[in-house]
CSV table of C-alpha atoms in Angstrom, one decimal:
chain,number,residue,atom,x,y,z
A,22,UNK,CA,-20.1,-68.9,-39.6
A,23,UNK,CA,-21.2,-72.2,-37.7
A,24,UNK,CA,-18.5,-71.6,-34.5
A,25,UNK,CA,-15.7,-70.7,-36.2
A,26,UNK,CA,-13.9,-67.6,-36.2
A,27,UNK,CA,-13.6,-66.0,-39.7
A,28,UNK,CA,-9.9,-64.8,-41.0
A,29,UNK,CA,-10.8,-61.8,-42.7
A,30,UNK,CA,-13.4,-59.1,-42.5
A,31,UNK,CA,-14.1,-59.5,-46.0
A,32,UNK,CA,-15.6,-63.1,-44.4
A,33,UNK,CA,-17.2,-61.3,-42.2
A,34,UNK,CA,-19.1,-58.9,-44.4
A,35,UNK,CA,-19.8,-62.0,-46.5
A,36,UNK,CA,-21.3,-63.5,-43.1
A,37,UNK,CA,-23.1,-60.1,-42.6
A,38,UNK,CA,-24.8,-60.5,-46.1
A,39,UNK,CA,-26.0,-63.2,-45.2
A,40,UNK,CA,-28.0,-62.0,-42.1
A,41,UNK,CA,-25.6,-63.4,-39.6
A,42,UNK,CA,-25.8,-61.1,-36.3
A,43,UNK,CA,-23.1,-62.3,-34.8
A,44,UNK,CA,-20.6,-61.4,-37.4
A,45,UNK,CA,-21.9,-57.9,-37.7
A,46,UNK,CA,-21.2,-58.2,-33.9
A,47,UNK,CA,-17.7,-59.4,-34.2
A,48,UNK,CA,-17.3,-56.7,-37.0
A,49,UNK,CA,-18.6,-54.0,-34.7
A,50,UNK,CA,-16.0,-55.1,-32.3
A,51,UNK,CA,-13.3,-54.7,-34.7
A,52,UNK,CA,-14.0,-51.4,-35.8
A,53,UNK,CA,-16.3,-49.7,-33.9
A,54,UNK,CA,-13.2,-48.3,-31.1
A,55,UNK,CA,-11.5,-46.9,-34.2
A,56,UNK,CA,-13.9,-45.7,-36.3
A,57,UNK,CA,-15.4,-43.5,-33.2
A,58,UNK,CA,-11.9,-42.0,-32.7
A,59,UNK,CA,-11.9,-40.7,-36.2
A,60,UNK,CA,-15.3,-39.6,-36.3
A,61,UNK,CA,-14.4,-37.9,-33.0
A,62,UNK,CA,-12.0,-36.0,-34.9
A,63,UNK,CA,-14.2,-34.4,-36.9
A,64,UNK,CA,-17.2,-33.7,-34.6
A,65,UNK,CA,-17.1,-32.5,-31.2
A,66,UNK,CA,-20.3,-33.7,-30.5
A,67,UNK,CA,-20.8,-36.8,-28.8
A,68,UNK,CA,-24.3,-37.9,-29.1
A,69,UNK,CA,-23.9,-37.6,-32.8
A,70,UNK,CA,-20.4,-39.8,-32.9
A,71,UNK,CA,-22.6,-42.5,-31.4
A,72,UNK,CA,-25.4,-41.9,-33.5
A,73,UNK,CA,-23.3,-41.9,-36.7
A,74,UNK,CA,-21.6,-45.0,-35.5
A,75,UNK,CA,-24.6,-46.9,-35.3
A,76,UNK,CA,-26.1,-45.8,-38.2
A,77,UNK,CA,-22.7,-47.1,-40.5
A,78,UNK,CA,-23.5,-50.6,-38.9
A,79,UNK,CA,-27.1,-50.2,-39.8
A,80,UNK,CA,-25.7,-49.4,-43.0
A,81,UNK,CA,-23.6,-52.4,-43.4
A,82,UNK,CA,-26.0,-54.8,-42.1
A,83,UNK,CA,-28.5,-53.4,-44.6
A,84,UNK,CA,-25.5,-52.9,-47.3
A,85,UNK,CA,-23.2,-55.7,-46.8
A,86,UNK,CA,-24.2,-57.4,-50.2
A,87,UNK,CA,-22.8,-54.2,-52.3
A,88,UNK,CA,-19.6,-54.6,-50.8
A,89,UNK,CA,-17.4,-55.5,-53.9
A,90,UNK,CA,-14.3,-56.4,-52.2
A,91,UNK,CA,-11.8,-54.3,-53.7
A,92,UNK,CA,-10.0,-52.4,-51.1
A,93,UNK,CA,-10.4,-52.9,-47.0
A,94,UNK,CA,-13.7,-53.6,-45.1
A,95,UNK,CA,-12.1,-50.7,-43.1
A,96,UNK,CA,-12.0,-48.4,-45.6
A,97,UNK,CA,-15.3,-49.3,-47.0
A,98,UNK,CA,-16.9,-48.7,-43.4
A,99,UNK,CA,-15.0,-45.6,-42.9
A,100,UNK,CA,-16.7,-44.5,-45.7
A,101,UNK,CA,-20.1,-45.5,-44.8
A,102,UNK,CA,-19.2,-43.5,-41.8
A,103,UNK,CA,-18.0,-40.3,-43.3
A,104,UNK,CA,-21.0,-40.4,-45.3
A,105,UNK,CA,-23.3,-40.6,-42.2
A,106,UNK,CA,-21.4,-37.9,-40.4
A,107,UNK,CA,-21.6,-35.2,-43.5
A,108,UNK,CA,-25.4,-36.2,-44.1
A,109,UNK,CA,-25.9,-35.9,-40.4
A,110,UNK,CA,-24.4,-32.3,-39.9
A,111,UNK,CA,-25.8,-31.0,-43.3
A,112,UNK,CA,-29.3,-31.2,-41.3
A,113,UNK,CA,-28.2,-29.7,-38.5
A,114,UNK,CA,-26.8,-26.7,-40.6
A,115,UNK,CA,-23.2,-28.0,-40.6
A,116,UNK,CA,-22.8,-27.8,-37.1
A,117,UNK,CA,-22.7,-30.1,-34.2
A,118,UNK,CA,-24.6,-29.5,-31.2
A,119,UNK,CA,-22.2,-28.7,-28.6
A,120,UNK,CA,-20.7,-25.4,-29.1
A,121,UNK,CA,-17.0,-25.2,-29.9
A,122,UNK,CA,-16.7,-22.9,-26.7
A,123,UNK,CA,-18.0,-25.2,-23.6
A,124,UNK,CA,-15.7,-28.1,-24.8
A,125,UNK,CA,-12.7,-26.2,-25.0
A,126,UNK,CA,-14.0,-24.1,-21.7
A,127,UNK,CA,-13.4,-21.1,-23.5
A,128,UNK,CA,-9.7,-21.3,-24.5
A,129,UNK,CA,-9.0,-20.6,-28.1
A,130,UNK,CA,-8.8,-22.9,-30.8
A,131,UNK,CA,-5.5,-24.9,-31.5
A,132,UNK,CA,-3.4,-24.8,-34.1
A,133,UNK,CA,-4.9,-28.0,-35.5
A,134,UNK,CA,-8.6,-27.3,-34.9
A,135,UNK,CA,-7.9,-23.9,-36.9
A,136,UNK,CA,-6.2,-25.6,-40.2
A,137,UNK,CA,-8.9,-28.8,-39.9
A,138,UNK,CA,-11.9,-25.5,-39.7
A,139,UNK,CA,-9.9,-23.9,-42.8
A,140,UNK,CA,-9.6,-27.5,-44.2
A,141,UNK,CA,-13.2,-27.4,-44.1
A,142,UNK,CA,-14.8,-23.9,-44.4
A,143,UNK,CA,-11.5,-22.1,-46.3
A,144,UNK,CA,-9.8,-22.0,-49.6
A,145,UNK,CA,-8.1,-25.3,-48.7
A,146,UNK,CA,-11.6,-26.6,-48.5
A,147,UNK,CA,-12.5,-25.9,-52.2
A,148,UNK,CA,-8.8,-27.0,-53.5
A,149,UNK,CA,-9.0,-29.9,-51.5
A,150,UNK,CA,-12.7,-30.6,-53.4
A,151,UNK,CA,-10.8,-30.0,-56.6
A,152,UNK,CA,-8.6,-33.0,-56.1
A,153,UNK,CA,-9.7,-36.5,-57.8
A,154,UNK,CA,-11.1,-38.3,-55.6
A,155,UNK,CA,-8.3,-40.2,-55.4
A,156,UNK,CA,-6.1,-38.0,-54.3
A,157,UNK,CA,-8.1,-36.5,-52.0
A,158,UNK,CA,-8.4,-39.9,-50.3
A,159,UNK,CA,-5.1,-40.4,-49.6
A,160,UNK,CA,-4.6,-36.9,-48.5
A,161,UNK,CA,-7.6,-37.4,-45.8
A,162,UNK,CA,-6.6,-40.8,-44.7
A,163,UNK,CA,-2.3,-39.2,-44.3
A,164,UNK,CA,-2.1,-35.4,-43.3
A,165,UNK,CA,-5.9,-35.0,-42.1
A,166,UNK,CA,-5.8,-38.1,-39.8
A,167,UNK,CA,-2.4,-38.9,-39.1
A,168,UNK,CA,-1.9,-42.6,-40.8
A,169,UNK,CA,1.5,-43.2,-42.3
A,170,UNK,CA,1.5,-44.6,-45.7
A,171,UNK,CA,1.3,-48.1,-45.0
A,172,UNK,CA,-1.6,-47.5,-42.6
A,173,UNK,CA,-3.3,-45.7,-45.4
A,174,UNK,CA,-2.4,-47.9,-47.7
A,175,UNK,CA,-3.8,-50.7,-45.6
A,176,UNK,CA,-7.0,-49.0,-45.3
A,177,UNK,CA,-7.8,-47.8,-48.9
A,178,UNK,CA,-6.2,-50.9,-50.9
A,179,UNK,CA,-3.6,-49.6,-52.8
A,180,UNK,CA,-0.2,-50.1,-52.6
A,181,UNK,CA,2.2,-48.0,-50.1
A,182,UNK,CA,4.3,-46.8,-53.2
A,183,UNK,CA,0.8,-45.4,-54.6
A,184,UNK,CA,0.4,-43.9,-51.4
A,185,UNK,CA,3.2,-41.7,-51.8
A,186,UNK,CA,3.1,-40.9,-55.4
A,187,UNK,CA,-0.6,-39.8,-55.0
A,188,UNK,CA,-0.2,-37.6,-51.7
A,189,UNK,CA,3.5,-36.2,-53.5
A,190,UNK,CA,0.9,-35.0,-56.6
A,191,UNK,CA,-1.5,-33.7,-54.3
A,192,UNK,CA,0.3,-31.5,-52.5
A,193,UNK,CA,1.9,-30.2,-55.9
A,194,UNK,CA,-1.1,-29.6,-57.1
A,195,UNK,CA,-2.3,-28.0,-53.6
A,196,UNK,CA,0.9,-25.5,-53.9
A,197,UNK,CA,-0.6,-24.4,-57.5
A,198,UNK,CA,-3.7,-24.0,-56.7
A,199,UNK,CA,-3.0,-22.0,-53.4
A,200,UNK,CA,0.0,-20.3,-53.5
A,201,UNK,CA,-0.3,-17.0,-55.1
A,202,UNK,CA,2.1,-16.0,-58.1
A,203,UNK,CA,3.7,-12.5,-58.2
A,204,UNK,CA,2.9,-10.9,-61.1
């Protein structure tokens, strides 16, 4: 990088590739606040949020020469993350470590943690899988973490307009799938 301050994360991750520590710090500075967040979201368990977070920028520092540069660096690390995270709870039996009971000091569950455990665990869960991966991207990225369509847009590298037309045929093909037809 020789002083200067690269534009783009895609510079970055270039920089990264080519063994420079100080852009995967400036990268980790970028996106480590908002990658924890989201993997907050999805695991109640701290020690594994950091743990998973420093494993994705193991993972790019090993990884940052297969980046092709289609889409965001975002979205590409978010999905090194999501990866971890899964891999990381699969050993553990699908569970984090903290019990669901002493964070929430024994109240029930909200609304939101119930649908994002049906999302999960449910019949959502297994239409959700059915969706192209595609679709299931942008349905993740809008409803399951609360972008708008631009922010998801920015993130996966699409346009905003295929945003919407892939979350509208989603959730069509959601409805089929999960609403029950009267005989």
């Amino acid at each position: 990088m020789e002083g200067r301050i690269p534009a783009s994360d895609a510079e970055l991750l270039r920089a990264v590739a080519n063994d420079d520590t100080a852009a995967l710090k400036m990268l980790y500075e970028r996106h480590a606040p908002w990658l924890s967040i989201r993997l907050a979201r999805r695991c109640n368990d701290e020690g594994v949020v950091a743990e998973v977070l420093q494993d994705t920028f193991v993972a790019a520092w090993r990884g940052a020469g297969s980046y092709r540069g289609d889409g965001e660096v975002a979205g590409w690390l978010w999905g090194v993350a999501v990866r971890r995270l899964v891999s990381r709870l699969r050993r553990r039996g699908g569970r984090a470590e903290v019990p669901f009971e002493d964070v929430h000091d024994g109240l029930e569950a909200s609304v939101e943690e119930q649908v994002l455990e049906g999302v999960e665990y449910g019949d959502l869960g297994s239409a959700l899988a059915r969706l192209s991966p595609e679709m299931r991207a942008v349905v993740q990225a809008t409803v399951l973490d609360g972008l708008t369509a631009r922010e998801a847009a920015r993130l996966l590298g699409i346009p905003t307009n295929t945003v919407k037309t892939r979350l509208f045929r989603a959730k069509a093909q959601l409805r089929r799938e999960l609403v029950e037809v009267p005989l």
